[in-house]
Amino acid sequence: MFDLFRRRDKAVRYLLGVLLGLVALSLVVTLIPGFGASGAPREQLVAQIGEEPLTVREVQTTLQSALKGKQIPQEMVQFYVPQLIDQMITERAVAFQAARMGFKITDVELANAIRSMLTQYFPTGDIDQQAYQRFLSSQGLNVTEFEKNVRQNLLLLRLQNIALEGAIVTPSEVESEYRRKNDKIKIEYVKFTPASDLKSKVAVTPEEVKTYYSTQKAQYNTPEKRSFHLLFANEQRIGANFEVPEQELRAAYNSSLDKYRSLERVRARHILIKADDKNKDDLAKAEAKASNLLKQIRGGADFAKLAKENSEDTGSGAKGGEMDWFARGQMVAPFENSAFSMKPNEISNLVKTQFGYHIIQVLEKESAKTKQFDEVKNEIATERKRESVFNRMQQAMDQARAELVKAPQNAQQIAAKHNLGYHKVENQKKGDPLPELGNSAEVDNAVTGLRPNEVSPVFQLGPNALAVTEMIQVSAPRPAELAEVENEIRDKILSQKAQQLADKQMKDATDK
């Protein structure tokens, strides 16, 4: 058994450790579903590991120790208890299995471990038995249970160390590893040419193509195809030489001054001591505490540190009392009036609000201001140009569509007249890429269902373009002619023959 744990392969040792844990857990023969439901609560059985019981009293003792040591907050107890029980069962099961495998903790090892654990309470290392018992009793423990738990933990630790650390490597293991790394074998192999590289070694005749086509004709069909005129407008075409007059820009600025006006605002930090307005004693205590903090701050104490330790505003307290920028009308009146009356870095007196007492420090302050026209001229020009260009695009497309309905044969001339993009698209299958535009689901949707000479509505083409189509011809789906699929069939037969040749070469080589 111990040879397994001497394996130098860490992955193997980790796996053995996990497997040992699983085996140990299989020893948990009793787990009471009604834990805490009936019986004497402190002696009720939670689980039984081999012959070893785990009682409610032991769980409660461990839980009380964790609470006493502030390892877990009181409000998290209900979530912690199931995890604690699982942990105690696992530790005891693994320790039990370790003992069955022959691992033992001697009395000397136990005594040394306890002496090390209690150094803080017995610095000299001399532990009087009565003092030892009194100390354990003060912790809610008795000697027997405490020493049993320590022994189990030492077993568990020893097993983990053996599973995760290398142990002794024997000479035979060294020799075996040397041979594994240095012994060589002789391999005979044959190099094969991939089928894809053998196409030049085979040929396909026209008769083979015809025969394949005649027997597989049902596989080859030509989908519906459409030919149509496509006219489109985009910002680059319509707005290339378009400039918005400055007079129009100034008019837009004057009509939207509120957009460019910023209000007076303040960035501050504060300490809040909450108080109940209807409780005089509560108010007095809160005021006294806030006054003491204010005195410390005026004496040079760190505002942020005091805020973290004392502020009852949970949102800002953790940040040293710092708040986001705020304008007038965003805070309760007493707080706002105080903050806006102060200069940067100034500390307020106590400020009473419906929430309690505040100490405020202004960090930054910005006056109300309005951006000048020159500051926002380019921004306005960009917005106005986009609006104007889109309106021009819409107007041009509406006019072009009206003319296209009357004279579809003049599609190209109509596009040129209105400075629109134009393509005559022929034999287009759904999903095929379009010239200049690539794949376009919008165009596919627009032409679907159109009959010859019909014109689509104007439609959006991507984020910055509009388009319209006029149908020329629709070709219904039909069986493909040999000439249309001849190359496809030839390539398919060529690949099949190349694969057959590759298979033959491999068989011939392996049969030798």
XYZ file of C-alpha atoms in Angstrom:
512
model
C 0.000 0.000 0.000
C 2.729 2.507 0.957
C 4.529 1.897 -2.371
C 1.583 3.519 -4.121
C 2.198 6.755 -2.243
C 5.907 6.720 -3.142
C 5.077 7.185 -6.838
C 6.939 10.280 -8.121
C 4.084 11.180 -10.512
C 2.199 13.955 -8.740
C -0.970 13.376 -10.770
C -1.020 9.759 -9.515
C -0.575 10.886 -5.908
C -3.386 13.445 -6.213
C -5.659 10.787 -7.712
C -4.828 8.341 -4.910
C -5.630 11.009 -2.347
C -9.031 11.670 -3.937
C -9.799 7.932 -4.258
C -8.851 7.408 -0.618
C -11.313 10.140 0.353
C -14.081 8.477 -1.670
C -13.356 5.090 -0.092
C -13.412 6.694 3.321
C -16.734 8.397 2.673
C -18.217 5.016 1.759
C -17.716 4.116 5.420
C -20.365 6.634 6.492
C -23.048 4.075 7.237
C -25.598 6.245 8.994
C -26.817 9.728 8.166
C -29.977 10.726 10.003
C -32.383 12.709 7.701
C -34.376 13.992 10.653
C -31.365 15.671 12.271
C -32.628 17.742 15.196
C -36.223 16.490 14.963
C -36.502 14.361 18.113
C -34.593 12.630 20.911
C -32.078 14.133 23.311
C -30.724 16.981 21.194
C -27.144 16.972 22.461
C -26.593 13.198 22.083
C -28.601 12.703 18.896
C -26.679 10.902 16.162
C -25.841 12.891 13.005
C -23.701 10.256 11.264
C -21.757 7.090 12.021
C -18.345 6.467 10.458
C -17.494 2.788 10.952
C -18.032 2.388 14.677
C -17.399 6.082 15.303
C -20.525 8.240 15.987
C -20.815 11.957 15.176
C -23.308 13.584 17.565
C -25.234 16.831 17.620
C -23.251 17.883 20.700
C -19.961 17.593 18.811
C -21.338 19.649 15.913
C -22.643 22.294 18.337
C -19.294 22.473 20.146
C -17.387 22.958 16.889
C -19.900 25.565 15.728
C -19.659 27.493 19.012
C -15.861 27.545 18.715
C -16.135 28.990 15.207
C -18.578 31.656 16.420
C -16.446 32.468 19.431
C -13.382 32.843 17.219
C -15.407 35.067 14.847
C -14.559 32.754 11.955
C -18.146 33.138 10.706
C -20.725 35.919 11.267
C -23.814 35.057 13.315
C -26.168 35.700 10.369
C -24.374 33.074 8.226
C -24.808 30.217 10.715
C -27.782 28.616 8.918
C -25.750 28.411 5.691
C -22.558 27.267 7.456
C -24.004 24.323 9.438
C -24.508 21.907 6.463
C -20.963 22.659 5.255
C -19.599 22.099 8.769
C -21.329 18.701 9.056
C -20.034 17.630 5.630
C -16.506 18.685 6.611
C -16.596 16.846 9.958
C -17.918 13.650 8.312
C -15.259 13.789 5.586
C -12.388 14.395 8.019
C -13.469 11.578 10.331
C -14.069 9.165 7.472
C -10.625 9.793 5.983
C -8.952 9.502 9.404
C -10.841 6.248 10.072
C -9.720 4.794 6.750
C -6.136 5.917 7.427
C -6.188 4.053 10.739
C -7.493 0.921 8.999
C -4.597 1.161 6.533
C -2.080 1.060 9.376
C -1.363 4.725 10.018
C -1.068 5.488 13.749
C -0.394 8.511 15.924
C 1.667 7.653 19.008
C 1.017 9.201 22.422
C 4.320 11.081 22.146
C 3.313 12.556 18.774
C -0.065 13.514 20.228
C 1.509 15.201 23.259
C 3.986 17.150 21.111
C 1.186 18.332 18.819
C -0.988 19.492 21.748
C 1.986 21.249 23.382
C 2.623 23.081 20.084
C -1.050 24.052 19.751
C -1.239 25.451 23.289
C 2.061 27.380 23.307
C 0.164 30.681 23.526
C -1.566 29.558 26.745
C 1.355 27.583 28.246
C 4.507 29.457 27.056
C 6.946 27.366 29.121
C 5.750 24.113 27.565
C 4.946 22.643 31.003
C 1.248 21.774 30.945
C -0.207 20.897 34.321
C -2.993 18.293 33.960
C -5.487 20.250 36.060
C -4.735 23.525 34.250
C -5.030 21.638 30.960
C -8.475 20.315 31.954
C -9.620 23.756 33.154
C -8.520 25.359 29.879
C -10.395 22.793 27.757
C -13.477 23.134 29.961
C -13.456 26.916 29.405
C -13.592 26.198 25.678
C -16.559 23.817 26.061
C -14.358 20.730 25.489
C -13.364 17.670 27.487
C -9.978 15.959 27.374
C -11.140 12.738 25.709
C -12.968 14.398 22.817
C -10.256 17.017 22.293
C -7.445 14.454 22.093
C -9.542 12.211 19.832
C -10.074 15.147 17.423
C -6.377 16.075 17.478
C -5.428 12.470 16.754
C -7.869 12.379 13.814
C -6.510 15.648 12.409
C -2.924 14.380 12.667
C -3.905 11.202 10.809
C -5.566 13.270 8.105
C -2.536 15.569 7.798
C -0.127 12.629 7.586
C -2.186 11.017 4.840
C -2.319 14.280 2.864
C 1.442 14.763 3.148
C 2.133 11.253 1.872
C -0.339 11.662 -0.998
C 0.979 15.060 -2.092
C 4.719 14.710 -1.440
C 7.223 12.288 -2.919
C 8.693 9.716 -0.516
C 11.663 7.327 -0.882
C 12.712 6.236 -4.375
C 14.220 2.739 -4.362
C 17.206 1.681 -6.566
C 14.934 -0.616 -8.559
C 12.652 2.332 -9.288
C 15.661 4.376 -10.454
C 16.741 1.563 -12.796
C 13.206 1.124 -14.125
C 12.869 4.844 -14.861
C 16.282 4.908 -16.596
C 15.284 2.028 -18.866
C 11.930 3.659 -19.603
C 13.645 6.852 -20.818
C 16.608 5.330 -22.633
C 15.507 2.000 -24.119
C 14.756 2.398 -27.807
C 12.609 0.379 -30.181
C 12.890 -0.091 -33.900
C 9.825 0.881 -35.915
C 9.243 0.124 -39.558
C 6.836 2.411 -41.369
C 5.560 3.136 -44.844
C 4.927 6.691 -46.045
C 1.657 7.075 -47.961
C 0.694 9.851 -50.352
C -2.597 11.577 -49.350
C -5.501 10.990 -51.728
C -5.706 14.737 -52.421
C -2.182 14.587 -53.931
C -3.052 11.682 -56.240
C -5.569 13.515 -58.437
C -2.874 14.100 -61.056
C -2.412 10.306 -61.301
C -6.013 9.612 -62.353
C -8.260 10.803 -65.181
C -11.992 11.229 -65.794
C -13.511 10.710 -69.246
C -16.524 12.612 -70.663
C -18.424 9.310 -70.778
C -17.904 8.821 -67.039
C -19.271 12.315 -66.380
C -22.352 11.653 -68.538
C -22.984 8.289 -66.886
C -22.707 9.780 -63.390
C -25.030 12.660 -64.365
C -27.678 10.344 -65.844
C -27.748 8.143 -62.736
C -27.597 10.999 -60.190
C -29.595 13.672 -62.042
C -32.078 14.057 -59.173
C -29.273 15.449 -56.989
C -28.621 18.408 -59.253
C -31.125 21.275 -59.397
C -30.848 24.928 -60.250
C -32.574 27.146 -57.632
C -34.756 30.137 -58.426
C -32.748 33.002 -59.915
C -33.617 36.662 -60.277
C -32.368 39.517 -62.417
C -33.151 43.046 -61.205
C -32.096 46.687 -61.125
C -30.728 47.891 -57.766
C -30.575 51.623 -56.979
C -29.134 52.790 -53.651
C -28.120 55.950 -51.799
C -25.700 56.291 -48.887
C -24.181 59.112 -46.832
C -20.926 59.066 -48.799
C -22.711 59.680 -52.127
C -25.336 62.182 -51.017
C -23.274 64.019 -48.397
C -19.861 64.087 -50.089
C -19.930 67.838 -50.826
C -22.654 68.878 -48.423
C -21.935 71.542 -45.804
C -24.418 72.951 -43.290
C -24.504 76.786 -43.418
C -23.198 78.481 -40.251
C -26.448 80.407 -39.908
C -28.283 77.102 -39.606
C -25.726 75.875 -37.049
C -26.194 78.995 -34.888
C -29.958 78.621 -35.078
C -29.649 75.012 -33.919
C -27.350 76.134 -31.062
C -29.703 78.876 -29.859
C -32.715 76.569 -29.930
C -30.928 73.952 -27.800
C -29.074 76.031 -25.198
C -30.291 73.809 -22.357
C -28.400 70.938 -23.952
C -25.117 72.859 -23.628
C -25.769 74.322 -20.192
C -24.302 72.617 -17.093
C -25.641 73.299 -13.598
C -23.656 74.222 -10.521
C -22.514 71.001 -8.865
C -20.511 69.744 -5.908
C -18.455 66.658 -5.083
C -18.275 66.010 -1.355
C -17.810 63.410 1.333
C -19.720 63.047 4.560
C -20.123 61.095 7.773
C -23.677 60.192 8.804
C -24.703 59.282 12.341
C -28.290 58.089 12.113
C -30.938 59.159 14.603
C -34.670 58.717 15.117
C -36.305 62.165 14.894
C -39.021 61.082 17.317
C -36.676 59.772 20.004
C -35.005 62.519 22.052
C -32.521 60.165 23.713
C -31.518 58.739 20.337
C -31.076 62.251 18.938
C -28.940 63.300 21.886
C -26.660 60.246 21.614
C -26.255 60.707 17.855
C -25.489 64.414 18.255
C -22.899 63.700 20.943
C -21.167 61.084 18.799
C -21.200 63.338 15.721
C -19.853 66.271 17.779
C -16.985 64.126 19.026
C -16.110 63.074 15.461
C -16.253 66.693 14.269
C -13.885 67.688 17.075
C -11.432 64.954 15.991
C -11.588 66.086 12.347
C -10.998 69.733 13.236
C -8.073 68.498 15.337
C -6.437 66.934 12.289
C -7.871 63.387 12.262
C -8.211 61.600 8.915
C -11.744 62.269 7.609
C -11.775 59.191 5.334
C -10.605 56.872 8.131
C -13.265 58.159 10.538
C -15.924 57.808 7.809
C -14.995 54.169 7.168
C -15.097 53.402 10.883
C -18.171 55.406 11.926
C -20.407 56.526 9.033
C -23.790 54.795 8.928
C -24.279 55.606 5.237
C -23.361 52.163 3.918
C -23.116 53.434 0.342
C -20.387 56.009 0.928
C -18.901 54.908 4.244
C -16.757 52.164 2.733
C -15.328 54.741 0.294
C -14.216 57.103 3.028
C -17.510 59.001 2.825
C -17.008 60.059 -0.819
C -20.121 60.776 -2.900
C -20.641 61.300 -6.625
C -21.105 64.774 -8.104
C -24.554 66.212 -7.359
C -26.463 69.309 -8.486
C -29.117 71.325 -6.701
C -32.348 69.446 -6.173
C -30.697 66.050 -5.745
C -30.173 66.134 -1.963
C -32.416 66.979 0.985
C -32.536 70.728 1.581
C -30.369 71.087 4.748
C -27.595 68.925 3.265
C -27.753 70.720 -0.114
C -27.786 74.222 1.395
C -24.753 73.457 3.537
C -22.756 71.811 0.724
C -23.382 74.569 -1.829
C -22.527 77.319 0.676
C -19.039 75.916 1.348
C -15.694 76.210 -0.421
C -13.506 73.238 -1.443
C -11.837 71.484 1.550
C -14.073 73.313 4.023
C -15.632 71.249 6.866
C -19.244 71.921 7.860
C -20.713 72.154 11.329
C -23.166 69.386 12.245
C -25.987 69.294 9.681
C -29.306 67.885 10.932
C -31.540 66.108 8.366
C -34.338 63.563 8.558
C -31.658 60.852 8.458
C -29.591 62.063 11.403
C -26.456 64.196 11.808
C -23.982 64.822 8.980
C -20.427 66.149 8.844
C -19.729 67.372 5.298
C -16.479 68.202 3.525
C -16.627 69.724 0.026
C -13.921 68.267 -2.235
C -14.632 70.023 -5.549
C -17.077 72.601 -6.806
C -18.102 73.647 -10.321
C -20.075 76.771 -11.183
C -22.975 76.724 -13.615
C -21.856 77.479 -17.175
C -22.973 77.331 -20.788
C -20.684 76.049 -23.555
C -19.953 78.671 -26.200
C -20.980 78.168 -29.836
C -17.387 77.604 -30.993
C -16.968 74.812 -28.425
C -19.871 72.798 -29.844
C -19.895 73.958 -33.475
C -18.356 70.745 -34.868
C -20.667 68.575 -32.779
C -23.728 70.454 -34.066
C -22.431 70.341 -37.650
C -22.032 66.553 -37.500
C -25.546 66.077 -36.129
C -27.170 68.508 -38.567
C -25.299 67.073 -41.553
C -26.409 63.554 -40.689
C -30.033 64.684 -40.388
C -29.918 66.744 -43.584
C -28.159 64.037 -45.605
C -30.642 61.397 -44.507
C -33.540 63.674 -45.461
C -31.927 64.244 -48.864
C -31.379 60.497 -49.275
C -35.022 59.819 -48.497
C -36.168 62.535 -50.893
C -33.888 61.283 -53.706
C -34.999 57.666 -53.265
C -38.697 58.589 -53.214
C -38.310 60.578 -56.446
C -36.261 57.813 -58.098
C -38.825 55.168 -57.169
C -41.682 57.217 -58.601
C -39.787 57.577 -61.894
C -38.812 53.884 -61.887
C -42.453 52.821 -61.626
C -43.247 54.863 -64.761
C -40.151 53.881 -66.787
C -38.404 50.759 -65.404
C -36.329 50.455 -68.598
C -34.600 53.750 -67.676
C -33.282 52.541 -64.305
C -29.627 53.408 -64.976
C -30.440 56.932 -66.213
C -32.702 57.548 -63.200
C -29.889 56.511 -60.832
C -27.414 58.869 -62.520
C -29.916 61.751 -62.403
C -30.275 61.500 -58.607
C -26.599 60.616 -57.877
C -27.521 57.098 -56.761
C -25.500 53.892 -56.872
C -26.640 51.426 -59.533
C -26.156 47.722 -60.322
C -27.863 45.450 -62.811
C -27.904 42.127 -60.976
C -28.345 39.036 -63.167
C -29.202 35.431 -62.271
C -28.905 36.095 -58.566
C -29.613 33.221 -56.179
C -30.798 33.975 -52.664
C -27.760 34.485 -50.437
C -25.339 35.275 -53.279
C -23.063 38.306 -52.646
C -23.911 41.533 -54.468
C -21.445 43.832 -56.252
C -20.115 46.502 -53.868
C -22.554 45.422 -51.124
C -21.665 41.785 -50.397
C -24.292 39.527 -48.833
C -27.479 41.425 -48.085
C -30.501 39.908 -46.371
C -32.314 43.241 -46.906
C -32.028 42.943 -50.701
C -32.991 39.244 -50.638
C -36.125 40.120 -48.665
C -36.973 43.066 -50.931
C -36.866 41.050 -54.191
C -38.604 37.951 -52.827
C -42.103 37.799 -54.304
C -41.554 40.594 -56.861
C -42.795 39.862 -60.384
C -41.186 41.254 -63.562
C -41.486 45.090 -63.864
C -42.609 45.420 -60.224
C -40.786 47.944 -58.018
C -40.109 47.356 -54.329
C -40.755 49.967 -51.630
C -37.737 52.026 -50.526
C -35.973 50.011 -47.801
C -33.146 50.439 -45.303
C -29.848 48.973 -46.497
C -27.527 48.723 -43.505
C -27.302 51.584 -40.998
C -26.545 54.434 -43.433
C -28.127 53.601 -46.790
C -31.483 53.312 -48.583
C -32.315 51.219 -51.658
C -35.039 50.283 -54.165
C -35.221 47.398 -56.674
C -37.079 46.761 -59.942
C -37.522 43.150 -61.064
C -36.417 42.253 -64.611
C -36.841 38.476 -64.709
C -37.511 35.491 -62.424
C -36.249 32.011 -63.391
C -38.104 29.202 -61.625
C -36.210 26.283 -60.033
C -35.461 23.449 -62.499
C -33.270 20.358 -62.970
C -29.699 21.377 -63.798
C -28.338 20.795 -67.322
C -25.188 18.704 -67.675
C -23.174 21.727 -68.825
C -24.081 23.578 -65.598
C -22.779 20.850 -63.280
C -20.158 19.145 -65.467
C -17.163 20.585 -63.594
C -18.673 19.754 -60.209
C -19.285 16.125 -61.264
C -15.778 15.789 -62.753
C -14.186 16.970 -59.482
C -16.293 14.536 -57.483
C -15.326 11.524 -59.668
C -11.678 12.642 -59.583
C -11.702 12.667 -55.764
C -13.295 9.214 -55.649
C -10.683 7.739 -58.024
C -7.812 9.352 -56.095
C -9.136 7.863 -52.848
C -9.429 4.416 -54.465
C -5.807 4.666 -55.642
C -4.638 5.683 -52.158
C -6.532 2.756 -50.598
C -4.929 0.337 -53.096
C -1.428 1.638 -52.368
C -1.983 1.195 -48.644
C -3.328 -2.349 -49.065
C -0.437 -3.356 -51.328
C 2.092 -2.026 -48.808
C 0.546 -3.745 -45.794
C 0.208 -7.073 -47.631
C 3.977 -7.319 -48.234
